[in-house]
Coordinates of C-alpha atoms in Angstrom, one line a residue:
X1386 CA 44.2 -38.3 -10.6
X1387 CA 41.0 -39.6 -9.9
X1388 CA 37.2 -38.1 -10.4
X1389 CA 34.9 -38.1 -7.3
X1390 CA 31.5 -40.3 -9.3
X1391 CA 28.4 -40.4 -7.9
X1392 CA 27.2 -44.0 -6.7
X1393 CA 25.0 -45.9 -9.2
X1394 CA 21.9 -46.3 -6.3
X1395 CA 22.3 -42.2 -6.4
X1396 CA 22.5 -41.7 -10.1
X1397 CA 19.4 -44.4 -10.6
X1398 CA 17.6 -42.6 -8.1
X1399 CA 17.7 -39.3 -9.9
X1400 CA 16.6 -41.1 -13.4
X1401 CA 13.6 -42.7 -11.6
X1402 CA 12.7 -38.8 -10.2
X1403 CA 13.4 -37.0 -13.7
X1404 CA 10.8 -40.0 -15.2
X1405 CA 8.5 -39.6 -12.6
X1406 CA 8.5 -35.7 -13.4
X1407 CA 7.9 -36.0 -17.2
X1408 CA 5.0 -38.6 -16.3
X1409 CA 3.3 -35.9 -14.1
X1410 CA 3.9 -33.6 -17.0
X1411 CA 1.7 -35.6 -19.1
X1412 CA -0.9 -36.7 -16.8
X1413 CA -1.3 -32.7 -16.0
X1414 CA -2.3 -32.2 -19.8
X1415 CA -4.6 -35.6 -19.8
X1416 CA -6.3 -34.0 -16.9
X1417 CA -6.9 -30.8 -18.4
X1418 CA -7.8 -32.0 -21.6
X1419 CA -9.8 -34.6 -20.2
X1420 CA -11.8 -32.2 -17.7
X1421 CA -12.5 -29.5 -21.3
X1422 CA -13.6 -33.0 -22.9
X1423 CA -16.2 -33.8 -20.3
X1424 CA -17.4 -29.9 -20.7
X1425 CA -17.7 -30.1 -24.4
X1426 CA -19.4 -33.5 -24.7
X1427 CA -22.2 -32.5 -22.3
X1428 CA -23.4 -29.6 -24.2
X1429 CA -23.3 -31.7 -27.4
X1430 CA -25.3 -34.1 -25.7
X1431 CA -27.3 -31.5 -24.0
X1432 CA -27.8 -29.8 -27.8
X1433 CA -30.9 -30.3 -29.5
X1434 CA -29.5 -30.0 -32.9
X1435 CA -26.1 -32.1 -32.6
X1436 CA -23.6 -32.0 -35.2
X1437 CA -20.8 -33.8 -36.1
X1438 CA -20.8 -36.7 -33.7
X1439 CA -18.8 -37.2 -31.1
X1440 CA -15.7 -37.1 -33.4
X1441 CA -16.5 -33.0 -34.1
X1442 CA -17.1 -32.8 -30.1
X1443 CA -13.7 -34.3 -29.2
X1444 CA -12.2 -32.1 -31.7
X1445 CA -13.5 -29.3 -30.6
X1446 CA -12.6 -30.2 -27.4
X1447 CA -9.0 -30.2 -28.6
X1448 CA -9.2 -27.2 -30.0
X1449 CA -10.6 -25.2 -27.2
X1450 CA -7.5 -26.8 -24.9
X1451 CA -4.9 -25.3 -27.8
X1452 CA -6.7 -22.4 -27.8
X1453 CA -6.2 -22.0 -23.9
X1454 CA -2.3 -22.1 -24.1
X1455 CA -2.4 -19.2 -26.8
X1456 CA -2.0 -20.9 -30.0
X1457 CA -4.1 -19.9 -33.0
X1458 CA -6.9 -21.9 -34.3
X1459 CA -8.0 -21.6 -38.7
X1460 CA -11.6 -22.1 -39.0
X1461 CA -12.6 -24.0 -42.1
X1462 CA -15.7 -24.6 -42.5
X1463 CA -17.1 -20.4 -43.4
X1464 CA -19.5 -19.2 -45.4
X1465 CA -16.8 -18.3 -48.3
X1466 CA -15.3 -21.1 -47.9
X1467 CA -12.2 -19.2 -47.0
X1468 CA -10.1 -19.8 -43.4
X1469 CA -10.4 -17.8 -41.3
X1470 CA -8.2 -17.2 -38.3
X1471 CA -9.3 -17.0 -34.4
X1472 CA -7.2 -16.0 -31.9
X1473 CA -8.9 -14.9 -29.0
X1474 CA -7.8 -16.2 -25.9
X1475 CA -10.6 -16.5 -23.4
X1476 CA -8.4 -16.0 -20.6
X1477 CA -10.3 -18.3 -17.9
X1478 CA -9.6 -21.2 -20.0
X1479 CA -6.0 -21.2 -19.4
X1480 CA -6.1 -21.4 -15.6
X1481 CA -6.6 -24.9 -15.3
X1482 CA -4.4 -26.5 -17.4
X1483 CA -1.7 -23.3 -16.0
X1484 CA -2.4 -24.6 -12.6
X1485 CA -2.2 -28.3 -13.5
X1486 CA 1.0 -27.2 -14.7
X1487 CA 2.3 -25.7 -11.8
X1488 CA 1.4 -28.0 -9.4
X1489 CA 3.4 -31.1 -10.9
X1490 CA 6.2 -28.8 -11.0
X1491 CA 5.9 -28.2 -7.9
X1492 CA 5.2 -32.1 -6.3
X1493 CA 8.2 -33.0 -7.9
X1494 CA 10.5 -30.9 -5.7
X1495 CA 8.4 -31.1 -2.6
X1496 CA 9.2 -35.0 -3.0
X1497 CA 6.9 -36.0 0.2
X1498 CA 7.7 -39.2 2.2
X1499 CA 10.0 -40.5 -0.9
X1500 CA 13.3 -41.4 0.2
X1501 CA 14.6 -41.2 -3.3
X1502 CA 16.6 -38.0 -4.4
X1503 CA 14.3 -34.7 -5.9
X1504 CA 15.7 -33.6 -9.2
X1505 CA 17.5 -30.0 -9.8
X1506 CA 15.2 -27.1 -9.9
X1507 CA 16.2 -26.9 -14.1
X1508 CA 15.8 -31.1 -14.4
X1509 CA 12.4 -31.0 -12.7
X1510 CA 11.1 -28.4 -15.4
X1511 CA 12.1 -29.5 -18.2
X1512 CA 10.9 -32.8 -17.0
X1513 CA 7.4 -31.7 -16.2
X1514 CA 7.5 -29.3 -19.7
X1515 CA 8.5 -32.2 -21.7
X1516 CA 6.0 -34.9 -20.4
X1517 CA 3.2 -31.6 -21.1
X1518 CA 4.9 -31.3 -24.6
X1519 CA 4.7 -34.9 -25.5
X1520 CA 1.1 -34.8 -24.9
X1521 CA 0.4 -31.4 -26.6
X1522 CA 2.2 -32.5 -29.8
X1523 CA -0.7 -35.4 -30.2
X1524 CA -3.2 -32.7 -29.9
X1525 CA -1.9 -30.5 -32.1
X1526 CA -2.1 -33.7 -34.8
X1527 CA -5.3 -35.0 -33.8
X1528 CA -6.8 -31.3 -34.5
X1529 CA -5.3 -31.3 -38.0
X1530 CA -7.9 -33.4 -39.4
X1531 CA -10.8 -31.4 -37.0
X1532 CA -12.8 -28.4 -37.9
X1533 CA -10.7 -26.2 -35.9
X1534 CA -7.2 -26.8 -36.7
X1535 CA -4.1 -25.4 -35.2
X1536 CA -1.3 -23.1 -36.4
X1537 CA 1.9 -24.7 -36.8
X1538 CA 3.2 -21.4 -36.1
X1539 CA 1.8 -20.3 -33.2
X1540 CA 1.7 -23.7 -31.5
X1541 CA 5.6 -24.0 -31.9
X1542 CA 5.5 -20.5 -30.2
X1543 CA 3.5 -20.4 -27.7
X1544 CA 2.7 -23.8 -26.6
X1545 CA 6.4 -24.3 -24.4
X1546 CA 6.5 -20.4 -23.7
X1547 CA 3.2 -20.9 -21.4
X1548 CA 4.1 -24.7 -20.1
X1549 CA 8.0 -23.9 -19.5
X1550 CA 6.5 -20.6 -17.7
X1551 CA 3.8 -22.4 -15.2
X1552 CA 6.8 -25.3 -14.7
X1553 CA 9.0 -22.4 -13.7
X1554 CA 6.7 -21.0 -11.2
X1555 CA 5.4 -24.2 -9.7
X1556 CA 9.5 -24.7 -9.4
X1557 CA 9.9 -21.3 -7.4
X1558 CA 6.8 -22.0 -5.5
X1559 CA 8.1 -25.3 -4.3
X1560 CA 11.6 -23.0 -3.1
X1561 CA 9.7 -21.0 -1.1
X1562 CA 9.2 -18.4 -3.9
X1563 CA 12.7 -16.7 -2.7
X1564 CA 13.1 -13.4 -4.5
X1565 CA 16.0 -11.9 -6.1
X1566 CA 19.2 -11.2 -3.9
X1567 CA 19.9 -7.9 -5.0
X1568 CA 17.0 -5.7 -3.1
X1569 CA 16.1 -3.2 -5.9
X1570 CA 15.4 -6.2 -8.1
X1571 CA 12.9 -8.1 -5.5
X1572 CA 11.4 -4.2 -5.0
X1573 CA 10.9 -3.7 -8.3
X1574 CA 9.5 -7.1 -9.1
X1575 CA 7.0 -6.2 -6.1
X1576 CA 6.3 -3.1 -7.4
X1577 CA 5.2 -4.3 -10.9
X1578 CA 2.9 -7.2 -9.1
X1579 CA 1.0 -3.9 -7.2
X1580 CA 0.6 -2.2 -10.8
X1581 CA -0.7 -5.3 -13.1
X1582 CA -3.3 -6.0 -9.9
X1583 CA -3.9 -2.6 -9.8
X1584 CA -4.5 -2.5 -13.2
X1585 CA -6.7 -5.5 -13.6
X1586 CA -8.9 -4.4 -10.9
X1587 CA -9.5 -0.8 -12.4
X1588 CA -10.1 -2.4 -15.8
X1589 CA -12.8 -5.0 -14.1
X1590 CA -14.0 -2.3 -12.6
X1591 CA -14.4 0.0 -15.5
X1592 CA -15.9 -2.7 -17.5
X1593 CA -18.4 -3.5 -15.3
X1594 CA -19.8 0.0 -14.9
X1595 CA -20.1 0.3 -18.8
X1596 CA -21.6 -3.3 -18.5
X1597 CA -24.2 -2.6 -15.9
X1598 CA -24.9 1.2 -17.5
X1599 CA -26.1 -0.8 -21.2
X1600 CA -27.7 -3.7 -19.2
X1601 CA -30.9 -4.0 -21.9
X1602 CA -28.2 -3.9 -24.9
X1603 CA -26.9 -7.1 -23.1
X1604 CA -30.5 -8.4 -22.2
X1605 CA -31.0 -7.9 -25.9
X1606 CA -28.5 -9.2 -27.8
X1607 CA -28.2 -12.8 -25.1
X1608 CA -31.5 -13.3 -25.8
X1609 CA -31.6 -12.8 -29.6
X1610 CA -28.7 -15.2 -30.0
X1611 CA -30.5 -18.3 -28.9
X1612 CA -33.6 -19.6 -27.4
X1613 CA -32.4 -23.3 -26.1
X1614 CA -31.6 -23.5 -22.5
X1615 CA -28.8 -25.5 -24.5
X1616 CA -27.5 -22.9 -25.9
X1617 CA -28.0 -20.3 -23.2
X1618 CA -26.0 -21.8 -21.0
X1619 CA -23.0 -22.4 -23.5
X1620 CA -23.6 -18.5 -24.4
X1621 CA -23.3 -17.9 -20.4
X1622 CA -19.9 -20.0 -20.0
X1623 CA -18.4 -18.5 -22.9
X1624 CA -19.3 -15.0 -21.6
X1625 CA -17.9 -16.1 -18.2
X1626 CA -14.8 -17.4 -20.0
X1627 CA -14.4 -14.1 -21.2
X1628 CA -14.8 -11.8 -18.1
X1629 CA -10.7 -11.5 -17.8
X1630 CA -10.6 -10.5 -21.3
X1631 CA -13.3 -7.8 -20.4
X1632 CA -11.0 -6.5 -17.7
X1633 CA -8.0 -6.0 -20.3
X1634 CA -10.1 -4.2 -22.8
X1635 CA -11.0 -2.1 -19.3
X1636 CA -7.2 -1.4 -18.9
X1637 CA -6.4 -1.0 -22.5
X1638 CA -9.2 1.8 -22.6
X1639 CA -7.9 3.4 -19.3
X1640 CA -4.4 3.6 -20.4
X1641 CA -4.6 5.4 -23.7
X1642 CA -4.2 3.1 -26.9
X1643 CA -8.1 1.5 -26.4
X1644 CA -9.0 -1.2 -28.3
X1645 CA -9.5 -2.0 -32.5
X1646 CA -13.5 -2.8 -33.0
X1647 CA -12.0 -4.6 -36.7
X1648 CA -9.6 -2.7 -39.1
X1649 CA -10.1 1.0 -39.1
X1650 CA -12.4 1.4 -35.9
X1651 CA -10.8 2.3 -32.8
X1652 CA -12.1 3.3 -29.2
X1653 CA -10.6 5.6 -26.7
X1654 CA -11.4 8.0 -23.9
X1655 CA -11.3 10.5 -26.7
X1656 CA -14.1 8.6 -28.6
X1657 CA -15.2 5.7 -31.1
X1658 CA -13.7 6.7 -35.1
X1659 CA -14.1 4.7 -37.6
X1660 CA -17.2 2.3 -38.4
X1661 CA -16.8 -0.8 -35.8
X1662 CA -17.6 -4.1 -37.1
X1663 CA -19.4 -5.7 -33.7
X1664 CA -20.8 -9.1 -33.6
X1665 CA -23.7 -9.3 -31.7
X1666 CA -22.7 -10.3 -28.3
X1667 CA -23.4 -9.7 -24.6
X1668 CA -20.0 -8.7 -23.3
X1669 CA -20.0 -5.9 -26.4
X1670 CA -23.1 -4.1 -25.8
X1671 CA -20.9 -2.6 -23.1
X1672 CA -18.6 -0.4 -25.8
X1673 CA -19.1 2.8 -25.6
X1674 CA -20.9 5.0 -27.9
X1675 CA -20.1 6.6 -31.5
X1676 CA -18.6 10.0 -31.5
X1677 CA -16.8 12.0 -28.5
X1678 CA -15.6 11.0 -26.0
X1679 CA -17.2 13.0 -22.4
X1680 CA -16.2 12.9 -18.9
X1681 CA -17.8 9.4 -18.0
X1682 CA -14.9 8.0 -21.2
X1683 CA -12.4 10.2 -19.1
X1684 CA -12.9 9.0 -15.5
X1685 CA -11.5 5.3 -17.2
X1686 CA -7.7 7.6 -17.1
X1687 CA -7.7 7.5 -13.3
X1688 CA -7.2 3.6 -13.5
X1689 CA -3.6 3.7 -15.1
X1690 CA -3.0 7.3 -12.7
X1691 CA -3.8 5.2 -9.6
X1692 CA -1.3 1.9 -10.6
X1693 CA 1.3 4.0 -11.8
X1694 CA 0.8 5.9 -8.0
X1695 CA 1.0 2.6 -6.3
X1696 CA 3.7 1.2 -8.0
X1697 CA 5.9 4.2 -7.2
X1698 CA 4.8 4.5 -3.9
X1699 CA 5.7 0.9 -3.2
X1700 CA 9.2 1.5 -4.3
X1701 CA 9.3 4.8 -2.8
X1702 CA 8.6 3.0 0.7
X1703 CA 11.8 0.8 0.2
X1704 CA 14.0 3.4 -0.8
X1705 CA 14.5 5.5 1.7
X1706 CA 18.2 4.6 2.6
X1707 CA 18.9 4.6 -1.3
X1708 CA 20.4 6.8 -3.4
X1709 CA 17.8 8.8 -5.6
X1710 CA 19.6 7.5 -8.6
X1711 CA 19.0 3.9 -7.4
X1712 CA 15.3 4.6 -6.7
X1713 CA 14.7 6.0 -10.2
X1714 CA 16.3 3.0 -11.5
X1715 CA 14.4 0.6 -9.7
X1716 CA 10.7 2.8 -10.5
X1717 CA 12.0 2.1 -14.2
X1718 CA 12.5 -1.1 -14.0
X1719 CA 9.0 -1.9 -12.4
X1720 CA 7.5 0.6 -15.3
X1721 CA 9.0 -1.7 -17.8
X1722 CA 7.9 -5.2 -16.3
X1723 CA 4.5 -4.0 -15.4
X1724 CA 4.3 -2.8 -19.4
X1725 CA 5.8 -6.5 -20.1
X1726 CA 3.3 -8.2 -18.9
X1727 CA 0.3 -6.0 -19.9
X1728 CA 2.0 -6.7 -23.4
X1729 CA 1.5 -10.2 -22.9
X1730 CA -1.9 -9.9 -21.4
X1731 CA -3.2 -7.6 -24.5
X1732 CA -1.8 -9.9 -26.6
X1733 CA -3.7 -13.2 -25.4
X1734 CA -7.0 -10.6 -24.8
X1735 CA -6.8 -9.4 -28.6
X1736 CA -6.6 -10.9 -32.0
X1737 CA -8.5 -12.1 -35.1
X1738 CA -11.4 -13.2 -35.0
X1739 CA -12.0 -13.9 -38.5
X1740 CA -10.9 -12.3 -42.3
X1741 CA -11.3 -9.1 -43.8
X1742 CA -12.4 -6.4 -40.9
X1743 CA -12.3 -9.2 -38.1
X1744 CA -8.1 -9.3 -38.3
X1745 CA -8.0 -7.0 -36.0
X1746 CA -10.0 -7.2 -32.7
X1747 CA -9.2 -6.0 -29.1
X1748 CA -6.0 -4.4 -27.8
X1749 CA -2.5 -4.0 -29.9
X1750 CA -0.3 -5.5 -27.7
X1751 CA 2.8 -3.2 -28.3
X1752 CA 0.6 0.3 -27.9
X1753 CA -1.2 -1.0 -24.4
X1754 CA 2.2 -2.0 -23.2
X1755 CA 4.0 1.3 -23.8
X1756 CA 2.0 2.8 -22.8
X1757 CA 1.6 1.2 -19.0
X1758 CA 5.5 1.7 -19.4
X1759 CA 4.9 5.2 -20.6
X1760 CA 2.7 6.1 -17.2
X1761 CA 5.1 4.4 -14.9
X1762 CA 8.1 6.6 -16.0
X1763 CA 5.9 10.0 -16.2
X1764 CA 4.6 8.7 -13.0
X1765 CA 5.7 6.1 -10.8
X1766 CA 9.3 7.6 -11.0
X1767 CA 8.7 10.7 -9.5
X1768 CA 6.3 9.5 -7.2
X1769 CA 9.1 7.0 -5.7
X1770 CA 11.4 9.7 -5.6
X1771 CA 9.1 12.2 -3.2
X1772 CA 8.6 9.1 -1.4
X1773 CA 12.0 8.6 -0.7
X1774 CA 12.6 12.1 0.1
X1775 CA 9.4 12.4 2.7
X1776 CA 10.5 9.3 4.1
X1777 CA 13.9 10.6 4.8
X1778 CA 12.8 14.4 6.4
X1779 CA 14.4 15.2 9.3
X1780 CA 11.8 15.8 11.8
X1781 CA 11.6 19.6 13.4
X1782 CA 12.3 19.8 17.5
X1783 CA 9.9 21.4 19.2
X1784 CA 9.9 25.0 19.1
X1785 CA 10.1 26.5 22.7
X1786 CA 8.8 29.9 23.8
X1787 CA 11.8 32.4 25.0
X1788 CA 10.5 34.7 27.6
X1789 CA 11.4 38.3 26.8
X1790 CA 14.1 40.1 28.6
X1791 CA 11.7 42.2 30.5
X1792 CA 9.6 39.1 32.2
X1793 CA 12.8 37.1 32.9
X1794 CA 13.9 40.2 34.9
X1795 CA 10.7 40.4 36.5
X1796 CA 10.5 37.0 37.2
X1797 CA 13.7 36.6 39.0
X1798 CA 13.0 39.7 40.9
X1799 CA 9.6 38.2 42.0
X1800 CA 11.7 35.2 43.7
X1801 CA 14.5 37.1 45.0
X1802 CA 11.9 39.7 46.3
X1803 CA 9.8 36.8 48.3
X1804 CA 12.4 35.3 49.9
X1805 CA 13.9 38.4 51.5
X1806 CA 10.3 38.9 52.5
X1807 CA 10.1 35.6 54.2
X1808 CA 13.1 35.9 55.8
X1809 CA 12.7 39.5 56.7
X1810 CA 9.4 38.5 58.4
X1811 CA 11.0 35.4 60.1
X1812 CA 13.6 37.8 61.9
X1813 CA 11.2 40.2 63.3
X1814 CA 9.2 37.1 64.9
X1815 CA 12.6 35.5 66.6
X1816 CA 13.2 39.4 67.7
X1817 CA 9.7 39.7 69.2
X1818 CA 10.1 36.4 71.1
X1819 CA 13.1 37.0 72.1
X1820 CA 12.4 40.0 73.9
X1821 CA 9.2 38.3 75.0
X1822 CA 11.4 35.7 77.2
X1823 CA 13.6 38.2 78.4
X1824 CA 10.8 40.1 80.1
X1825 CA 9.4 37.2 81.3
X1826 CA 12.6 36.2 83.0
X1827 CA 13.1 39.5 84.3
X1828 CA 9.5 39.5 86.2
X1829 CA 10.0 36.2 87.4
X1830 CA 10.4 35.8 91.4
X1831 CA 8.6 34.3 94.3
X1832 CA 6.1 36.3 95.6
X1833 CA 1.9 35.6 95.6
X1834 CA 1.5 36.2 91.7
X1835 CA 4.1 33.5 91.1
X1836 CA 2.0 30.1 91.0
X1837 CA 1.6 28.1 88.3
X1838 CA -1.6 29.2 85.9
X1839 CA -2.9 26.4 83.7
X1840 CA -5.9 27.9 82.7
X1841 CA -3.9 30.5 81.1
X1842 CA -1.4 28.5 80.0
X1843 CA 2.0 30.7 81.6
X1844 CA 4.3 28.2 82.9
X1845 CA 5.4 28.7 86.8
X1846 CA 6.7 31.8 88.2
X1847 CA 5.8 33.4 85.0
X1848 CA 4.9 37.3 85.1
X1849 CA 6.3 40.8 83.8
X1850 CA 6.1 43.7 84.9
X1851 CA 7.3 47.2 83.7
X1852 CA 9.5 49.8 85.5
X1853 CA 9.2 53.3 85.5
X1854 CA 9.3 55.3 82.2
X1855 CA 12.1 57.8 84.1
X1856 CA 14.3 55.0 85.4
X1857 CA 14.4 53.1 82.8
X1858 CA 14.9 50.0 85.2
X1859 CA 13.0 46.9 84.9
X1860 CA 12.0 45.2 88.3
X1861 CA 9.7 42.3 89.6
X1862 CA 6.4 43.8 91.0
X1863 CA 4.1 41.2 92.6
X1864 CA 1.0 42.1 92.6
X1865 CA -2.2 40.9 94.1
X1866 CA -4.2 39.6 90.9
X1867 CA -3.2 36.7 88.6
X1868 CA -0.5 37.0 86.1
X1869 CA -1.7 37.1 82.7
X1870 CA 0.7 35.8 79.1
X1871 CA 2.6 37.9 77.3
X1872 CA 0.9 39.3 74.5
X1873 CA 2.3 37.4 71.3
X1874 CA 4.7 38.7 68.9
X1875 CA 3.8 40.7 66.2
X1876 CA 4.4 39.2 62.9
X1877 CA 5.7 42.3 61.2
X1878 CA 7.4 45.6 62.8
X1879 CA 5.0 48.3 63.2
X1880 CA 6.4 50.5 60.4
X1881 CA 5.6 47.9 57.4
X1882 CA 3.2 48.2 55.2
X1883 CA 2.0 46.1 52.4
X1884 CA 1.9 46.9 48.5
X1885 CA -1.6 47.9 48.4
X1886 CA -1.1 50.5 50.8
X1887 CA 2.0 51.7 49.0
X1888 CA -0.2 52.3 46.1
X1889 CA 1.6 49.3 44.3
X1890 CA -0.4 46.6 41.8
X1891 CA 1.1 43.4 41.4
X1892 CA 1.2 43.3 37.3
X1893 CA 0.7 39.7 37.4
X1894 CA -2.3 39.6 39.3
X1895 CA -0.8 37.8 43.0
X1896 CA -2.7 38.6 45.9
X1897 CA 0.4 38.1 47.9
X1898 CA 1.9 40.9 46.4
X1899 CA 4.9 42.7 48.6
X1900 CA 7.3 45.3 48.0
X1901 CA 9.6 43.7 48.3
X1902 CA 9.2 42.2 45.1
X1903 CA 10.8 44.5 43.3
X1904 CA 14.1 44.4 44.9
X1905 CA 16.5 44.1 42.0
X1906 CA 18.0 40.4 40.8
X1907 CA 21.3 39.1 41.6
X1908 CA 22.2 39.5 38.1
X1909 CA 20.8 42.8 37.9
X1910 CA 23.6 45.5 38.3
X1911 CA 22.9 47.6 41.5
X1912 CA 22.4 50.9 41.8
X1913 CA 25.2 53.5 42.1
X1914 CA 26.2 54.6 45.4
X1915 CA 24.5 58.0 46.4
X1916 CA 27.4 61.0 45.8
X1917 CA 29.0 62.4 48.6
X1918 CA 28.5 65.8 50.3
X1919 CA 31.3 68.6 49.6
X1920 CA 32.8 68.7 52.9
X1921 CA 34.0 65.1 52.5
X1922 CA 32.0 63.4 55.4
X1923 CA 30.1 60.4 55.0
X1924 CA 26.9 60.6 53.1
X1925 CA 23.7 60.0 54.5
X1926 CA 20.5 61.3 54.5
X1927 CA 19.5 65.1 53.6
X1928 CA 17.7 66.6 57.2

């Protein structure tokens, strides 16, 4: 039995890709190391008090670029002599060499006007992540014997977490960045994106209030840490690397847990305990205040209230064919990734920033994290659920206004009533024209009133003429005068009156009332017959 094999042209080609992948890699990290070099070797020139050489600058350099993928840096060179740990993350360091990253990963697979075949989805990231790796590995050597060394630890940690993670989503973006297959999962993945921005925002937002209400604590304490221009502007980029971190704190503060000001200080929306050990810096003239907390520290709760609101209503709008056990499912699962990745986020915001007090600065990642998770189950899920259920009301029909028995009688009563009017009216005119001609034709004859009258309008041989009251015989009379029309037909008999001379008002106001609008329906049982007399004859009227 033989094996299908792939031809050797094919299996070369994919070699030459997978090479060509790990050599991006590494040209991504020499780019972003390269570009924090330039950065770092311009203020040291800039400096008027340069230290080190350019050997310190070019380790510092390194540093700062570990630093930026998450892993800890031991400071040396203290006043105690002792090391001292920083682990800080300012967080806009990490988005070039994150986007470097992700855009290797994701020219590999786009493969352009290459006729050679692209590498698997898995082969092109752990191409790009190993050629990154590579590189990284002679940093992290290179800043052993620098003031700023790394932690074996923590660079073995984080250093492929963050590359492998940017490679995977420079990967997915080169896909078409396709989402889960099973719907709650892409929904609930959506749903956690709308809480973390949410989040973020609110926090920035927050922060910059706070920031803008102690605006002469920050004038004061940028000015009071140097008086170079050198050295303001390094201040100025290091406070702008540090604006996401502000954010966090924002969101940290909002949600519940706050942030540690060193061991044993801690800051809430129910107030600042403990004794804070605060370096002077711009960004943290903005804490708030010692003591308790007031309704300005409250207001920050609305921030994790609106997220967790959004991200419920999100899954909410997706849900409405679900089952409610399927939507509470998917709300939970959002809850839970939005709290991953503020973990994550409070992790990289918060650290040490030295010994002793300094351990412990910023956010604890595992209290800001349960707690977004905490607010998106107390929350989101029953936001998602009412969602559903609104979104799955059946609307009301129109209600429509039944006339009471009463004014459906009268109604119909009305119509019957008008037409028997109409028609009543219409035989009394044929009658009255019909006896109109007949007298006509009975005057007609030759004789010196016959003669056609076209002034009046009578047709030839027209005329009438009436006979004696005793005889009772009609007859032709000519006479010697013209023959004048018959008068016209009356319109009604002479005996009829209308409802206003009955004494009658119409109830609904018509002008046009008659009586006889108030001849009964034909649905209307009729009246009983009138009772005979005793002798048995017909009835009929009373004398």
């Amino acid at each position: 039995m033989t094996h299908p094999t792939e031809h050797p042209l094919v299996q070369g080609g994919r070699s030459a890709a997978l090479a060509t992948a790990c050599v991006r890699g590494g040209v991504a990290a020499g780019l972003g190391l390269g570009a924090l070099a330039v950065l770092v070797v311009a203020a040291w020139i800039s400096s008027p008090y340069p230290d080190g050489g350019a050997g310190g600058a070019l380790h510092l350099a390194a540093g700062l670029w570990l630093l930026a993928h998450g892993v800890d840096l031991v400071r040396t060179d203290t006043l105690t002599g002792l090391p001292a740990p920083l682990g800080i993350v300012p967080l806009l360091l990490p988005v070039l060499p994150v986007w470097l990253v992700h855009r290797a990963a994701r020219d590999t697979l786009d493969g352009g006007d290459d006729d050679r075949p692209s590498p698997s989805a898995g082969g092109a990231v752990a191409a790009v992540a190993g050629g990154y790796l590579l590189v990284a590995a002679v940093v992290v050597v290179y800043s052993e014997s620098g003031p700023l060394p790394a932690g074996l630890v923590s660079a073995g940690l984080w250093l492929p977490a963050v590359v492998t993670a940017a490679a995977g989503a420079g990967v997915w973006t080169a896909l078409g960045r396709p989402l889960p297959g099973q719907r709650q999962a892409a929904v609930a993945l959506r749903a956690t994106g709308f809480g973390l921005l949410t989040l973020s925002a609110g926090g920035a937002v927050a922060a910059a209030v706070s920031l803008a209400w102690h605006a002469n604590e920050a004038q004061a304490a940028y000015a009071a840490l140097t008086g170079e221009w050198s050295g303001r502007v390094a201040v100025l980029l290091l406070v702008l690397a540090l604006l996401p971190n502000m954010a966090v704190w924002g969101a940290a503060y909002g949600l519940g847990p706050g942030f540690a000001l060193g061991t044993g200080a801690l800051a809430t929306p129910l107030g600042l305990v403990g004794d804070p050990a605060v370096p002077p810096f711009p960004l943290l003239a903005a804490l708030p205040a010692e003591g308790r907390g007031e309704w300005p520290h409250w207001t920050a709760v609305a921030v994790p209230l609106a997220a967790a609101v959004l991200q419920g209503r999100c899954v909410g709008r997706s849900a409405r064919t679900w089952a409610a056990r399927d939507t509470a499912l998917t709300a939970l699962g959002a809850a839970w990734g939005c709290g991953a990745a503020v973990a994550v986020l409070a992790g990289a915001a918060g650290g040490p920033l030295g010994s002793g007090r300094l351990s412990a600065f910023g956010p604890v990642w595992w209290q800001t994290g349960a707690a977004a998770v905490l607010w998106g189950v107390c929350v989101g899920v029953p936001v998602a659920l009412g969602v559903r259920a609104w979104g799955r009301r059946v609307p009301r029909a129109p209600r429509r206004s039944v006339p009471a028995p009463g004014q459906g009688a009268m109604a119909g009563a009305r119509l019957v009533g008008a037409s028997v009017g109409v028609a009543a009216e219409a035989s009394v005119a044929g009658g009255a024209a019909a006896d109109a001609g007949s007298g006509a034709g009975a005057g007609a004859g030759p004789g010196p009133g016959a003669g056609p009258m076209a002034a009046d309008g009578v047709g030839p041989g027209a005329g009438a003429a009436a006979g004696p009251a005793s005889g009772g015989a009609a007859g032709a009379v000519p006479g010697p005068g013209p023959v004048h029309p018959a008068p016209a037909a009356q319109s009604a008999p002479a005996g009829a009156t209308s409802g206003a001379d009955l004494g009658l008002d119409d109830p609904y106001g018509d002008s046009a009332f008659e009586p006889y609008d108030y001849l009964p329906a034909a649905w209307e049982p009729a009246p009983p017959p009138p009772a005979r007399p005793e002798g048995g004859g017909p009835a009929g009227p009373t004398p």
